[in-house]
XYZ file of C-alpha atoms in Angstrom:
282
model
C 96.397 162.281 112.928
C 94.835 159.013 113.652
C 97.656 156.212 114.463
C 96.283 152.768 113.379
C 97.934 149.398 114.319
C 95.533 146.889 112.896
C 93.708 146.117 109.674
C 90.610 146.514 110.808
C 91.157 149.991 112.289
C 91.817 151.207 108.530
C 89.484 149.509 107.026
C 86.774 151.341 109.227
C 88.527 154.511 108.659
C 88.625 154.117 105.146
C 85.261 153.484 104.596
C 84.147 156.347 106.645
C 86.002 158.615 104.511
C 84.506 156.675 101.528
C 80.849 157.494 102.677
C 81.819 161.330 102.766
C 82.733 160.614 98.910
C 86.599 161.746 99.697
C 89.458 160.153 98.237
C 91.952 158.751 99.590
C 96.010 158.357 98.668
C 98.684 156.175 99.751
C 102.072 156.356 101.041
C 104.045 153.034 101.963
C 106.980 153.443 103.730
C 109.401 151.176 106.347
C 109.828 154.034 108.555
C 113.094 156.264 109.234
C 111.273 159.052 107.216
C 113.081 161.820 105.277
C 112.786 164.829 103.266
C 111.944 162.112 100.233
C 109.468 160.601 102.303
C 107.724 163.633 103.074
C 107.846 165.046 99.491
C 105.552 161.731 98.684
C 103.233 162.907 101.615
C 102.984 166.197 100.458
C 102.544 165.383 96.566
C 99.432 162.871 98.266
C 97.985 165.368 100.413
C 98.018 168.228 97.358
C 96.179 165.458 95.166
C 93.484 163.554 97.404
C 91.458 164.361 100.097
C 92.787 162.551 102.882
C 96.070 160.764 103.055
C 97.485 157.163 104.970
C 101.045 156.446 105.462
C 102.131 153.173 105.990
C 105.362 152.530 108.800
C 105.964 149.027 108.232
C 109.723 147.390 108.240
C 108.549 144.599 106.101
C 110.552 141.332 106.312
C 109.468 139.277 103.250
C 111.790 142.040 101.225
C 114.912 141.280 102.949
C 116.851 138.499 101.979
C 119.580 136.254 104.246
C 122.124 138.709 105.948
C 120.595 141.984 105.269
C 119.852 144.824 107.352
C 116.717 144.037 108.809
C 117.544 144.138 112.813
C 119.360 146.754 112.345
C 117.383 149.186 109.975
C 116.519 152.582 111.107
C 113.459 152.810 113.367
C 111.962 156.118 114.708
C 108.224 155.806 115.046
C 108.070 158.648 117.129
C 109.644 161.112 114.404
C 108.039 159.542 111.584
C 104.488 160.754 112.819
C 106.037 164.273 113.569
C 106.861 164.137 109.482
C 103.600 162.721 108.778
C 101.628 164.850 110.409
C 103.733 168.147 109.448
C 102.996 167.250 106.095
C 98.816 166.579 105.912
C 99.333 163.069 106.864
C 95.410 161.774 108.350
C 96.275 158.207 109.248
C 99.146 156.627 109.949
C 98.984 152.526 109.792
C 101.519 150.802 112.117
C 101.049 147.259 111.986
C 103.033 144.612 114.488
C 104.258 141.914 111.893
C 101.750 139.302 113.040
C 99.003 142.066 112.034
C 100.300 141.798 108.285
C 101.344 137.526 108.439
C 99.769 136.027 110.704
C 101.092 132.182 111.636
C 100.112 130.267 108.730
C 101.023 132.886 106.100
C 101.759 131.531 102.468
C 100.748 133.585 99.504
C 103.108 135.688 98.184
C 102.684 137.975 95.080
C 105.492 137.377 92.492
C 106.084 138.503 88.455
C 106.859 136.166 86.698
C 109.367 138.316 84.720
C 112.944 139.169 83.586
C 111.976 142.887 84.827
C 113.072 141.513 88.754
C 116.115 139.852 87.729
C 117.550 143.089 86.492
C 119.429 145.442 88.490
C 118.349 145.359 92.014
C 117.153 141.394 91.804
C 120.728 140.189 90.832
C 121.539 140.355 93.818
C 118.364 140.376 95.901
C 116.380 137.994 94.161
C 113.537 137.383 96.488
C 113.197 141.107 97.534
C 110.719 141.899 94.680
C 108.693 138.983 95.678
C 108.618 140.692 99.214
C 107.613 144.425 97.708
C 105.385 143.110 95.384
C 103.295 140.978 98.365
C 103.615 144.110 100.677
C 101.779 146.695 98.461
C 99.262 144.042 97.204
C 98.174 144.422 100.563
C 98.221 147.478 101.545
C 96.236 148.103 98.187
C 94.041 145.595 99.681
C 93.620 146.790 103.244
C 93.604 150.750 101.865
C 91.659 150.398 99.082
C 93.544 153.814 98.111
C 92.534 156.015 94.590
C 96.048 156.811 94.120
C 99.696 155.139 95.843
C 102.631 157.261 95.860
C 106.337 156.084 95.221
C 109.829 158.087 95.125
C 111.845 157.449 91.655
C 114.955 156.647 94.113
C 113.548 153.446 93.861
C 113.190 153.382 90.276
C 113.016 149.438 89.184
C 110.397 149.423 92.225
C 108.353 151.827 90.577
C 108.508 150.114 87.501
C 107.780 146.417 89.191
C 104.502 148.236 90.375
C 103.468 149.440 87.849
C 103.527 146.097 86.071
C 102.063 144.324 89.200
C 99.181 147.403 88.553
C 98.579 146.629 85.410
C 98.501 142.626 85.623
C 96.401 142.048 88.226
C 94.115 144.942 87.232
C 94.156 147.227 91.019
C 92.006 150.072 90.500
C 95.246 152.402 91.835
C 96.718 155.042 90.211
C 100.319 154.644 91.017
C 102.218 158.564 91.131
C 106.186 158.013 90.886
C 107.692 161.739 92.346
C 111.046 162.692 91.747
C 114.324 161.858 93.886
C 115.083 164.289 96.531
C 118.625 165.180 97.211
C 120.973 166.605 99.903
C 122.817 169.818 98.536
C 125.694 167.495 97.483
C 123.329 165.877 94.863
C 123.251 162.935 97.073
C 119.898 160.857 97.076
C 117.780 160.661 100.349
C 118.180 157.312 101.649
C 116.833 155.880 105.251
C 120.265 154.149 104.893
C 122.005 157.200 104.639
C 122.224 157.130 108.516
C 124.529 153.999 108.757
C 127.631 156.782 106.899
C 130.480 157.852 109.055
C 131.348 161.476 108.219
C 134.089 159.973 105.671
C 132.022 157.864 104.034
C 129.244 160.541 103.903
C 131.942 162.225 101.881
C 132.778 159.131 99.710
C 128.671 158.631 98.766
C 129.250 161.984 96.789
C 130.636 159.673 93.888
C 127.144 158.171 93.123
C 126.010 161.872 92.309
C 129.391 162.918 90.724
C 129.169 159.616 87.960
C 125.493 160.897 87.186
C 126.546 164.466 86.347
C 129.408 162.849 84.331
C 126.727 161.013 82.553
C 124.084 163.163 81.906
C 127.096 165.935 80.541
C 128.414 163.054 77.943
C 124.506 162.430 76.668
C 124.160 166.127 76.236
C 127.234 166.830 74.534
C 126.520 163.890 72.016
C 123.300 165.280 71.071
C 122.225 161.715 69.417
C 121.652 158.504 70.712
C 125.346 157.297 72.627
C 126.303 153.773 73.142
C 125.467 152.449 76.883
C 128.886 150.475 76.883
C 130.799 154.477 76.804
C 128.472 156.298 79.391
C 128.560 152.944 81.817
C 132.337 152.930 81.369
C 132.582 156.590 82.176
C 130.534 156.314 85.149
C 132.305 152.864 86.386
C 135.580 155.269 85.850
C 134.776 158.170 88.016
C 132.942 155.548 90.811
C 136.478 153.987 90.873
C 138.033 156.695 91.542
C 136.602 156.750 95.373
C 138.789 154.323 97.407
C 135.519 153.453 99.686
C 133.288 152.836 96.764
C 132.273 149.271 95.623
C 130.430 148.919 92.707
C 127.533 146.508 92.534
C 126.250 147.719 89.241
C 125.660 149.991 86.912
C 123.369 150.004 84.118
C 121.183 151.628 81.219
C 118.153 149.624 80.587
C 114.722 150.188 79.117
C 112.557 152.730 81.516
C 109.605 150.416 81.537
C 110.557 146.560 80.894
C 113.653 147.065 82.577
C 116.059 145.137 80.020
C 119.338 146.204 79.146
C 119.639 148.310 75.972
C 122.891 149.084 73.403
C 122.128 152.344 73.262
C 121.044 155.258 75.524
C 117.943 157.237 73.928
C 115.051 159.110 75.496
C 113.456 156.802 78.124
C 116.696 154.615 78.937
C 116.759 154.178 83.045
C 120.263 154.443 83.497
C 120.859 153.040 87.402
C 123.704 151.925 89.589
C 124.000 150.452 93.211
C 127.051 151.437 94.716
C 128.840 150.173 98.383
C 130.193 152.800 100.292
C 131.858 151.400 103.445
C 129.558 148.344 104.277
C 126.332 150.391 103.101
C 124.667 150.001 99.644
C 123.497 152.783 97.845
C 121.539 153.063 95.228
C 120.606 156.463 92.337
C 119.427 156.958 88.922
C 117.968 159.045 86.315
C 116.467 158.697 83.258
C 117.013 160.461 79.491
């Protein structure tokens, strides 16, 4: 597996592969890689040729008094995952590599879609994702990008960001892998003591609560009774804090009265000091 710390190094890489007439997929992540992680490597190695990962903590998507000193970093076991899984490049940049002094276009969406959910609270992080991928779509030039449904207003936000600015990228969204618990994969994950480990449960309890109501109804339900039932069993955790919860449209992202096939329905939950975040959709 090639390791790669500067543009330039992919770039040559890249085009290499391109002169063979291979194709090439992408998989951005910030490191501390999991099973989820390596799902998305496998998924791009079964479906293109050859296959770059990105390990980049990017700090335009943290806002004021997040986690970025202290997030998870383990280059070392990332590549073992990488290359265990068909990874053929691995691009590590420094931050300098990827904004360099001087640095001042950002890539931003002019929407309501990043003010939902997720961008209540973080409201510059999209701004931050959005600028990331642009370039790595840039410096990668990749035929398809690969992203976990964890992140599931992500997804979406790329998909517009796709679509507006016309990237020739085929952008694969794979499903959420979980612990045997139900609990989501998470990089974050790490920062749990053992009882709070325990506590996260709740996130995957409130779905399954969820999803059983929908079923039951066998029609369309109102959002206001599966939110409240999910806010109710959340609350029942003494270590859970409840950013949000809510059912909104799978692709614009806007809230919606009633739950129907397609409705995202998403929550971002504290446990301890740690935010978590899950979802599914109808």
């Amino acid at each position: 597996m090639i390791i790669a710390e500067t543009i330039m190094e992919v770039r040559e890489q890249v085009r290499a592969w391109r002169a063979e007439g291979l194709t090439v997929g992408l998989v951005p992540t910030m490191g501390a890689l999991h099973e989820g992680h390596a799902s998305l490597v496998t998924a791009a190695a079964s479906q293109c040729d050859r296959v770059v990962a990105s390990v980049f903590v990017n700090p335009t998507q943290f806002g004021p008094g997040e986690d970025l000193e202290s997030y998870p970093r383990d280059f070392e076991h990332d590549c073992q995952v990488l290359e265990a899984k068909g990874c053929d490049m691995v691009f590590h940049p420094e931050v300098a590599e990827m904004y360099p002094e001087g640095f001042a276009t950002y890539v931003n969406l002019e929407s309501e879609m990043t003010k939902q959910l997720c961008g209540k609270s973080r409201p510059s992080h999209f701004r931050g994702v959005c600028t990331v991928v642009s370039k790595l779509f840039n410096i990668v030039t990749p035929d398809r990008a690969y992203f976990g449904q964890k992140d599931a207003q992500q997804l979406a936000v790329i998909r517009q960001m796709v679509r507006d600015m016309s990237f020739g990228v085929e952008i694969v969204g794979c499903p959420i892998v979980r612990e045997e618990d139900g609990l989501a994969r998470s990089s974050r994950n790490t920062y749990l003591s053992a009882g709070e480990r325990s506590a996260a449960r709740v996130l995957y309890r409130s779905i399954t609560a969820a999803r059983e109501m929908i079923a039951a109804s066998g029609v369309e339900v109102p959002a206001d009774e599966v939110l409240s039932l999910m806010r109710r069993v959340v609350s029942e955790e003494p270590e859970a804090n409840i950013d949000y919860i809510e059912a909104v449209d799978g692709v614009s992202l806007m809230p919606v009265e009633r739950v129907k096939k397609g409705t995202l329905i998403a929550l971002a939950v504290y446990i301890g000091k740690t935010r978590l975040i899950d979802n599914f959709t109808v």
